[in-house]
Amino acid sequence: MVQAPVASLSLDLDNQWSYMKIHGDAGWERYPSYLDVVVPRAIDLLGSLGLRVTVFVVGQDAALAKNRASISALAEAGHEIGNHSFRHEPWLDRYSEPEMHDELGRAEDAIEDVTGVIPRGFRGPGYALSKTAVRVLIARGYEYDASTLPTVVGPLARAYYFRTARLTEAERAERSTLYGSWQDGLRPITPYRWTVGSHTLVELPVTTFPVLRLPIHMSYIVKLSSYSAAAAARYFDAAIRFCRAKSIGPSILLHPLDLISSTDVSGLDFFPGMSIPVLQKLEWVAAACERLARAFDVVPLGEHVARVARTNLPVRSADVLAGAAA
């Protein structure tokens, strides 16, 4: 039997407070959480499809007792656990090397305490990445990074966020690289290795539509579905077919807001798609995941990386990344 080409699926477990923090909303310091709603839905949906994914956990959430049961349930369900930083600050590309070590180490300790797992994969919040981060990930023994989203719409997403946010000029400057630049949209959409000196780290990008460089992650599909479910399905199917034709194993991204609506949580109405009824969202997400699974062998990111790492991956110097000096 011929094995289907590999693809992967991940869930960035951004919590309510993290969206509020980036948006400049008061009260985020109390760490309001919706994980007790999101996690059971994610486990049920993925379980019904027979899928195991990678869940990128924020260390601050793992450190809070109220979230322990939800986060441990994800590991118990067989999902790979990755590191999504401790404080979920999309400006971590500005961190110095000691700050980056501290950020990753605190998250590792909190996640291991809850799940028994030391993460070996990382995704920066807001797709933030720097040469410093790559160097520190290598030093700490990480097997892969998954922080790049090579899309041309990153600056447009940042502009939308700023338009709806309550930020000071200093906070806007701090968030000036949120979702990346136009140049970031030209990075490779297939796996490669970052090089720092004689050391390398596998990069598994969040896949975007080949050639067009438009997003195909679930939040984008859900938003398109609110205009036309049929058009959104055709768009996602076209992306899958294009990936198959170009021998691209897509890595597709989920967010918690793909699984909840404004009836589940208040204060996040600024985020696109929150007015969509949750049952519709769940139906659309399940259908898209099912389409992906029909075309590919869908695995967690760690397994995806293990398969592609056996091949002769292209290399790319981490010098092209901005960030704090060593």
PDB file of C-alpha atoms in Angstrom, residues 3-237:
ATOM      1  CA  GLN A   3       1.630   5.780   1.993  1.00  0.00           C
ATOM      2  CA  ALA A   4      -0.088   9.142   1.582  1.00  0.00           C
ATOM      3  CA  PRO A   5       2.203  12.200   1.603  1.00  0.00           C
ATOM      4  CA  VAL A   6       2.715  13.751   5.024  1.00  0.00           C
ATOM      5  CA  ALA A   7       0.999  16.843   6.412  1.00  0.00           C
ATOM      6  CA  SER A   8       0.709  18.220   9.924  1.00  0.00           C
ATOM      7  CA  LEU A   9      -1.784  20.051  12.067  1.00  0.00           C
ATOM      8  CA  SER A  10      -1.147  22.232  15.104  1.00  0.00           C
ATOM      9  CA  LEU A  11      -3.115  24.218  17.667  1.00  0.00           C
ATOM     10  CA  ASP A  12      -1.667  27.404  19.163  1.00  0.00           C
ATOM     11  CA  LEU A  13      -3.254  27.394  22.620  1.00  0.00           C
ATOM     12  CA  ASP A  14      -3.398  31.178  22.935  1.00  0.00           C
ATOM     13  CA  ASN A  15      -5.603  32.061  25.887  1.00  0.00           C
ATOM     14  CA  GLN A  16      -8.092  34.892  26.416  1.00  0.00           C
ATOM     15  CA  TRP A  17      -5.606  36.991  28.382  1.00  0.00           C
ATOM     16  CA  SER A  18      -2.971  36.737  25.641  1.00  0.00           C
ATOM     17  CA  TYR A  19      -5.296  38.262  23.034  1.00  0.00           C
ATOM     18  CA  MET A  20      -6.263  40.985  25.506  1.00  0.00           C
ATOM     19  CA  LYS A  21      -2.600  41.686  26.286  1.00  0.00           C
ATOM     20  CA  ILE A  22      -1.602  42.156  22.647  1.00  0.00           C
ATOM     21  CA  HIS A  23      -4.718  44.268  22.037  1.00  0.00           C
ATOM     22  CA  GLY A  24      -3.950  46.551  25.000  1.00  0.00           C
ATOM     23  CA  ASP A  25      -7.115  45.635  26.922  1.00  0.00           C
ATOM     24  CA  ALA A  26      -7.322  46.154  30.676  1.00  0.00           C
ATOM     25  CA  GLY A  27      -7.632  43.114  32.919  1.00  0.00           C
ATOM     26  CA  TRP A  28      -5.344  40.738  31.100  1.00  0.00           C
ATOM     27  CA  GLU A  29      -3.096  40.623  34.188  1.00  0.00           C
ATOM     28  CA  ARG A  30      -5.791  38.564  35.935  1.00  0.00           C
ATOM     29  CA  TYR A  31      -5.241  35.871  33.275  1.00  0.00           C
ATOM     30  CA  PRO A  32      -8.860  35.210  32.276  1.00  0.00           C
ATOM     31  CA  SER A  33      -9.081  31.799  30.613  1.00  0.00           C
ATOM     32  CA  TYR A  34     -11.375  29.907  28.268  1.00  0.00           C
ATOM     33  CA  LEU A  35      -9.293  26.721  28.206  1.00  0.00           C
ATOM     34  CA  ASP A  36     -11.963  24.783  30.095  1.00  0.00           C
ATOM     35  CA  VAL A  37     -14.245  25.393  27.073  1.00  0.00           C
ATOM     36  CA  VAL A  38     -11.728  25.184  24.228  1.00  0.00           C
ATOM     37  CA  VAL A  39      -9.767  22.099  25.250  1.00  0.00           C
ATOM     38  CA  PRO A  40     -12.680  19.632  25.551  1.00  0.00           C
ATOM     39  CA  ARG A  41     -13.975  20.787  22.161  1.00  0.00           C
ATOM     40  CA  ALA A  42     -10.548  20.384  20.586  1.00  0.00           C
ATOM     41  CA  ILE A  43     -10.077  16.910  22.078  1.00  0.00           C
ATOM     42  CA  ASP A  44     -13.553  15.810  20.971  1.00  0.00           C
ATOM     43  CA  LEU A  45     -13.228  17.207  17.439  1.00  0.00           C
ATOM     44  CA  LEU A  46      -9.763  15.808  16.812  1.00  0.00           C
ATOM     45  CA  GLY A  47     -10.654  12.508  18.435  1.00  0.00           C
ATOM     46  CA  SER A  48     -13.707  12.101  16.221  1.00  0.00           C
ATOM     47  CA  LEU A  49     -11.419  12.474  13.184  1.00  0.00           C
ATOM     48  CA  GLY A  50      -8.706  10.214  14.597  1.00  0.00           C
ATOM     49  CA  LEU A  51      -6.114  13.001  14.451  1.00  0.00           C
ATOM     50  CA  ARG A  52      -3.132  13.689  16.677  1.00  0.00           C
ATOM     51  CA  VAL A  53      -1.730  17.224  16.480  1.00  0.00           C
ATOM     52  CA  THR A  54       0.860  19.455  18.102  1.00  0.00           C
ATOM     53  CA  VAL A  55      -0.446  21.825  20.766  1.00  0.00           C
ATOM     54  CA  PHE A  56       1.774  24.826  21.470  1.00  0.00           C
ATOM     55  CA  VAL A  57       1.228  25.676  25.132  1.00  0.00           C
ATOM     56  CA  VAL A  58       1.944  29.036  26.784  1.00  0.00           C
ATOM     57  CA  GLY A  59       4.054  28.560  29.920  1.00  0.00           C
ATOM     58  CA  GLN A  60       2.115  31.101  31.961  1.00  0.00           C
ATOM     59  CA  ASP A  61      -1.044  29.058  31.467  1.00  0.00           C
ATOM     60  CA  ALA A  62       0.708  25.856  32.502  1.00  0.00           C
ATOM     61  CA  ALA A  63       1.935  27.641  35.636  1.00  0.00           C
ATOM     62  CA  LEU A  64      -1.617  28.433  36.819  1.00  0.00           C
ATOM     63  CA  ALA A  65      -3.438  25.756  38.814  1.00  0.00           C
ATOM     64  CA  LYS A  66      -6.795  26.539  37.147  1.00  0.00           C
ATOM     65  CA  ASN A  67      -5.434  25.359  33.774  1.00  0.00           C
ATOM     66  CA  ARG A  68      -3.647  22.179  34.849  1.00  0.00           C
ATOM     67  CA  ALA A  69      -6.506  19.779  34.130  1.00  0.00           C
ATOM     68  CA  SER A  70      -7.120  21.179  30.639  1.00  0.00           C
ATOM     69  CA  ILE A  71      -3.477  21.158  29.578  1.00  0.00           C
ATOM     70  CA  SER A  72      -2.718  17.734  31.023  1.00  0.00           C
ATOM     71  CA  ALA A  73      -5.787  16.355  29.189  1.00  0.00           C
ATOM     72  CA  LEU A  74      -4.217  17.292  25.857  1.00  0.00           C
ATOM     73  CA  ALA A  75      -1.083  15.298  26.606  1.00  0.00           C
ATOM     74  CA  GLU A  76      -3.148  12.392  27.913  1.00  0.00           C
ATOM     75  CA  ALA A  77      -5.114  12.403  24.628  1.00  0.00           C
ATOM     76  CA  GLY A  78      -1.858  11.719  22.764  1.00  0.00           C
ATOM     77  CA  HIS A  79      -1.156  15.149  21.323  1.00  0.00           C
ATOM     78  CA  GLU A  80       2.409  16.443  21.032  1.00  0.00           C
ATOM     79  CA  ILE A  81       3.110  19.365  23.362  1.00  0.00           C
ATOM     80  CA  GLY A  82       5.192  22.291  22.074  1.00  0.00           C
ATOM     81  CA  ASN A  83       6.515  25.492  23.642  1.00  0.00           C
ATOM     82  CA  HIS A  84       4.683  28.737  22.792  1.00  0.00           C
ATOM     83  CA  SER A  85       6.854  30.917  25.108  1.00  0.00           C
ATOM     84  CA  PHE A  86       6.101  31.801  28.727  1.00  0.00           C
ATOM     85  CA  ARG A  87       4.643  35.327  28.526  1.00  0.00           C
ATOM     86  CA  HIS A  88       3.237  35.180  24.979  1.00  0.00           C
ATOM     87  CA  GLU A  89       4.852  38.412  23.813  1.00  0.00           C
ATOM     88  CA  PRO A  90       5.005  38.708  20.008  1.00  0.00           C
ATOM     89  CA  TRP A  91       7.921  41.109  20.406  1.00  0.00           C
ATOM     90  CA  LEU A  92      10.227  38.352  21.701  1.00  0.00           C
ATOM     91  CA  ASP A  93      12.278  38.896  18.545  1.00  0.00           C
ATOM     92  CA  ARG A  94      13.636  41.867  20.539  1.00  0.00           C
ATOM     93  CA  TYR A  95      14.795  39.704  23.464  1.00  0.00           C
ATOM     94  CA  SER A  96      18.462  39.398  24.350  1.00  0.00           C
ATOM     95  CA  GLU A  97      20.036  35.954  24.602  1.00  0.00           C
ATOM     96  CA  PRO A  98      19.703  35.758  28.426  1.00  0.00           C
ATOM     97  CA  GLU A  99      16.068  36.894  28.170  1.00  0.00           C
ATOM     98  CA  MET A 100      15.345  34.245  25.550  1.00  0.00           C
ATOM     99  CA  HIS A 101      16.936  31.504  27.666  1.00  0.00           C
ATOM    100  CA  ASP A 102      14.822  32.603  30.620  1.00  0.00           C
ATOM    101  CA  GLU A 103      11.631  32.746  28.547  1.00  0.00           C
ATOM    102  CA  LEU A 104      12.072  29.267  27.135  1.00  0.00           C
ATOM    103  CA  GLY A 105      13.300  27.755  30.387  1.00  0.00           C
ATOM    104  CA  ARG A 106      10.380  29.046  32.449  1.00  0.00           C
ATOM    105  CA  ALA A 107       7.937  27.689  29.878  1.00  0.00           C
ATOM    106  CA  GLU A 108       9.709  24.323  29.716  1.00  0.00           C
ATOM    107  CA  ASP A 109       9.593  23.938  33.508  1.00  0.00           C
ATOM    108  CA  ALA A 110       5.897  24.842  33.752  1.00  0.00           C
ATOM    109  CA  ILE A 111       4.885  22.613  30.826  1.00  0.00           C
ATOM    110  CA  GLU A 112       6.910  19.653  32.089  1.00  0.00           C
ATOM    111  CA  ASP A 113       5.382  20.015  35.553  1.00  0.00           C
ATOM    112  CA  VAL A 114       1.860  19.683  34.112  1.00  0.00           C
ATOM    113  CA  THR A 115       2.368  17.230  31.253  1.00  0.00           C
ATOM    114  CA  GLY A 116       5.554  15.368  32.113  1.00  0.00           C
ATOM    115  CA  VAL A 117       6.928  16.426  28.714  1.00  0.00           C
ATOM    116  CA  ILE A 118       9.857  18.722  27.934  1.00  0.00           C
ATOM    117  CA  PRO A 119       8.894  20.418  24.644  1.00  0.00           C
ATOM    118  CA  ARG A 120      11.212  19.915  21.691  1.00  0.00           C
ATOM    119  CA  GLY A 121       9.328  22.136  19.257  1.00  0.00           C
ATOM    120  CA  PHE A 122       8.748  25.894  19.435  1.00  0.00           C
ATOM    121  CA  ARG A 123       6.464  28.462  17.862  1.00  0.00           C
ATOM    122  CA  GLY A 124       6.878  32.138  18.659  1.00  0.00           C
ATOM    123  CA  PRO A 125       3.733  34.130  19.492  1.00  0.00           C
ATOM    124  CA  GLY A 126       2.683  36.277  16.571  1.00  0.00           C
ATOM    125  CA  TYR A 127       5.175  34.274  14.441  1.00  0.00           C
ATOM    126  CA  ALA A 128       8.042  36.165  16.118  1.00  0.00           C
ATOM    127  CA  LEU A 129      11.526  34.824  15.434  1.00  0.00           C
ATOM    128  CA  SER A 130      15.083  36.155  15.565  1.00  0.00           C
ATOM    129  CA  LYS A 131      18.615  34.920  15.081  1.00  0.00           C
ATOM    130  CA  THR A 132      18.958  35.064  18.861  1.00  0.00           C
ATOM    131  CA  ALA A 133      15.923  32.817  19.249  1.00  0.00           C
ATOM    132  CA  VAL A 134      17.287  30.296  16.735  1.00  0.00           C
ATOM    133  CA  ARG A 135      20.649  30.256  18.513  1.00  0.00           C
ATOM    134  CA  VAL A 136      18.991  29.694  21.901  1.00  0.00           C
ATOM    135  CA  LEU A 137      16.681  26.978  20.548  1.00  0.00           C
ATOM    136  CA  ILE A 138      19.696  25.116  19.204  1.00  0.00           C
ATOM    137  CA  ALA A 139      21.550  25.518  22.505  1.00  0.00           C
ATOM    138  CA  ARG A 140      18.562  24.139  24.420  1.00  0.00           C
ATOM    139  CA  GLY A 141      18.280  21.057  22.220  1.00  0.00           C
ATOM    140  CA  TYR A 142      15.117  21.853  20.254  1.00  0.00           C
ATOM    141  CA  GLU A 143      14.410  19.698  17.229  1.00  0.00           C
ATOM    142  CA  TYR A 144      12.457  22.261  15.231  1.00  0.00           C
ATOM    143  CA  ASP A 145      10.967  25.734  15.039  1.00  0.00           C
ATOM    144  CA  ALA A 146       7.565  26.464  13.500  1.00  0.00           C
ATOM    145  CA  SER A 147       7.384  30.254  13.845  1.00  0.00           C
ATOM    146  CA  THR A 148       7.342  31.394  10.225  1.00  0.00           C
ATOM    147  CA  LEU A 149       4.152  32.257   8.321  1.00  0.00           C
ATOM    148  CA  PRO A 150       5.270  33.273   4.810  1.00  0.00           C
ATOM    149  CA  THR A 151       2.294  35.375   3.747  1.00  0.00           C
ATOM    150  CA  VAL A 152       2.011  38.762   2.080  1.00  0.00           C
ATOM    151  CA  VAL A 153      -0.968  39.755   4.243  1.00  0.00           C
ATOM    152  CA  GLY A 154       0.973  39.990   7.526  1.00  0.00           C
ATOM    153  CA  PRO A 155       1.258  43.805   7.483  1.00  0.00           C
ATOM    154  CA  LEU A 156      -2.451  44.083   6.644  1.00  0.00           C
ATOM    155  CA  ALA A 157      -3.315  41.909   9.659  1.00  0.00           C
ATOM    156  CA  ARG A 158      -1.110  44.121  11.844  1.00  0.00           C
ATOM    157  CA  ALA A 159      -2.828  47.267  10.524  1.00  0.00           C
ATOM    158  CA  TYR A 160      -6.243  45.777  11.331  1.00  0.00           C
ATOM    159  CA  TYR A 161      -5.093  44.877  14.837  1.00  0.00           C
ATOM    160  CA  PHE A 162      -3.743  48.377  15.443  1.00  0.00           C
ATOM    161  CA  ARG A 163      -6.943  49.962  14.137  1.00  0.00           C
ATOM    162  CA  THR A 164      -9.047  48.098  16.699  1.00  0.00           C
ATOM    163  CA  ALA A 165      -6.546  48.208  19.595  1.00  0.00           C
ATOM    164  CA  ARG A 166      -6.061  50.579  22.532  1.00  0.00           C
ATOM    165  CA  LEU A 167      -2.305  51.052  22.408  1.00  0.00           C
ATOM    166  CA  THR A 168       0.098  53.809  23.366  1.00  0.00           C
ATOM    167  CA  GLU A 169       2.753  54.907  20.895  1.00  0.00           C
ATOM    168  CA  ALA A 170       5.329  52.934  22.885  1.00  0.00           C
ATOM    169  CA  GLU A 171       3.159  49.812  22.714  1.00  0.00           C
ATOM    170  CA  ARG A 172       2.661  50.258  18.969  1.00  0.00           C
ATOM    171  CA  ALA A 173       6.429  50.496  18.529  1.00  0.00           C
ATOM    172  CA  GLU A 174       6.847  47.352  20.649  1.00  0.00           C
ATOM    173  CA  ARG A 175       4.401  45.498  18.404  1.00  0.00           C
ATOM    174  CA  SER A 176       5.747  46.937  15.144  1.00  0.00           C
ATOM    175  CA  THR A 177       6.839  43.502  13.841  1.00  0.00           C
ATOM    176  CA  LEU A 178       3.580  41.724  14.743  1.00  0.00           C
ATOM    177  CA  TYR A 179       2.674  39.184  12.002  1.00  0.00           C
ATOM    178  CA  GLY A 180       5.827  39.996  10.045  1.00  0.00           C
ATOM    179  CA  SER A 181       6.849  42.217   7.128  1.00  0.00           C
ATOM    180  CA  TRP A 182       6.296  42.050   3.374  1.00  0.00           C
ATOM    181  CA  GLN A 183       9.773  40.533   3.075  1.00  0.00           C
ATOM    182  CA  ASP A 184       8.862  37.783   5.552  1.00  0.00           C
ATOM    183  CA  GLY A 185       6.127  36.787   3.137  1.00  0.00           C
ATOM    184  CA  LEU A 186       8.808  35.735   0.653  1.00  0.00           C
ATOM    185  CA  ARG A 187      10.399  33.140   2.936  1.00  0.00           C
ATOM    186  CA  PRO A 188      10.165  29.484   1.850  1.00  0.00           C
ATOM    187  CA  ILE A 189       6.870  27.693   2.466  1.00  0.00           C
ATOM    188  CA  THR A 190       8.535  24.273   2.590  1.00  0.00           C
ATOM    189  CA  PRO A 191      10.834  22.919   5.354  1.00  0.00           C
ATOM    190  CA  TYR A 192      14.463  24.004   5.510  1.00  0.00           C
ATOM    191  CA  ARG A 193      17.279  24.352   8.042  1.00  0.00           C
ATOM    192  CA  TRP A 194      18.346  27.558   9.751  1.00  0.00           C
ATOM    193  CA  THR A 195      22.108  27.725  10.134  1.00  0.00           C
ATOM    194  CA  VAL A 196      23.992  29.457  12.952  1.00  0.00           C
ATOM    195  CA  GLY A 197      27.689  28.772  12.560  1.00  0.00           C
ATOM    196  CA  SER A 198      28.090  25.013  12.259  1.00  0.00           C
ATOM    197  CA  HIS A 199      24.712  24.308  13.889  1.00  0.00           C
ATOM    198  CA  THR A 200      21.305  23.894  12.251  1.00  0.00           C
ATOM    199  CA  LEU A 201      17.646  23.859  13.251  1.00  0.00           C
ATOM    200  CA  VAL A 202      14.765  22.558  11.117  1.00  0.00           C
ATOM    201  CA  GLU A 203      12.154  25.179  10.268  1.00  0.00           C
ATOM    202  CA  LEU A 204       8.646  23.909   9.482  1.00  0.00           C
ATOM    203  CA  PRO A 205       6.702  26.926   8.170  1.00  0.00           C
ATOM    204  CA  VAL A 206       2.969  27.357   8.568  1.00  0.00           C
ATOM    205  CA  THR A 207       1.944  26.651   4.977  1.00  0.00           C
ATOM    206  CA  THR A 208       0.390  29.336   2.823  1.00  0.00           C
ATOM    207  CA  PHE A 209      -1.190  28.999  -0.628  1.00  0.00           C
ATOM    208  CA  PRO A 210       1.629  28.196  -3.064  1.00  0.00           C
ATOM    209  CA  VAL A 211       2.511  31.124  -5.364  1.00  0.00           C
ATOM    210  CA  LEU A 212      -0.304  33.332  -4.005  1.00  0.00           C
ATOM    211  CA  ARG A 213       1.177  33.397  -0.476  1.00  0.00           C
ATOM    212  CA  LEU A 214      -2.297  33.784   1.049  1.00  0.00           C
ATOM    213  CA  PRO A 215      -3.169  32.096   4.360  1.00  0.00           C
ATOM    214  CA  ILE A 216      -4.839  28.701   4.429  1.00  0.00           C
ATOM    215  CA  HIS A 217      -4.923  28.274   8.216  1.00  0.00           C
ATOM    216  CA  MET A 218      -8.278  27.526   9.841  1.00  0.00           C
ATOM    217  CA  SER A 219      -9.059  31.058  11.072  1.00  0.00           C
ATOM    218  CA  TYR A 220      -8.818  32.279   7.477  1.00  0.00           C
ATOM    219  CA  ILE A 221     -11.018  29.448   6.205  1.00  0.00           C
ATOM    220  CA  VAL A 222     -13.598  30.059   8.944  1.00  0.00           C
ATOM    221  CA  LYS A 223     -13.754  33.758   8.076  1.00  0.00           C
ATOM    222  CA  LEU A 224     -14.168  32.977   4.365  1.00  0.00           C
ATOM    223  CA  SER A 225     -16.900  30.511   5.275  1.00  0.00           C
ATOM    224  CA  SER A 226     -18.885  33.312   6.913  1.00  0.00           C
ATOM    225  CA  TYR A 227     -19.269  34.845   3.432  1.00  0.00           C
ATOM    226  CA  SER A 228     -19.667  31.606   1.496  1.00  0.00           C
ATOM    227  CA  ALA A 229     -19.125  28.137   2.881  1.00  0.00           C
ATOM    228  CA  ALA A 230     -18.955  26.732  -0.650  1.00  0.00           C
ATOM    229  CA  ALA A 231     -16.320  29.259  -1.769  1.00  0.00           C
ATOM    230  CA  ALA A 232     -14.236  28.635   1.373  1.00  0.00           C
ATOM    231  CA  ALA A 233     -14.349  24.887   0.746  1.00  0.00           C
ATOM    232  CA  ARG A 234     -13.292  25.357  -2.889  1.00  0.00           C
ATOM    233  CA  TYR A 235     -10.437  27.640  -1.817  1.00  0.00           C
ATOM    234  CA  PHE A 236      -9.149  25.143   0.761  1.00  0.00           C
ATOM    235  CA  ASP A 237      -9.545  22.243  -1.658  1.00  0.00           C
TER     236      ASP A 237
END
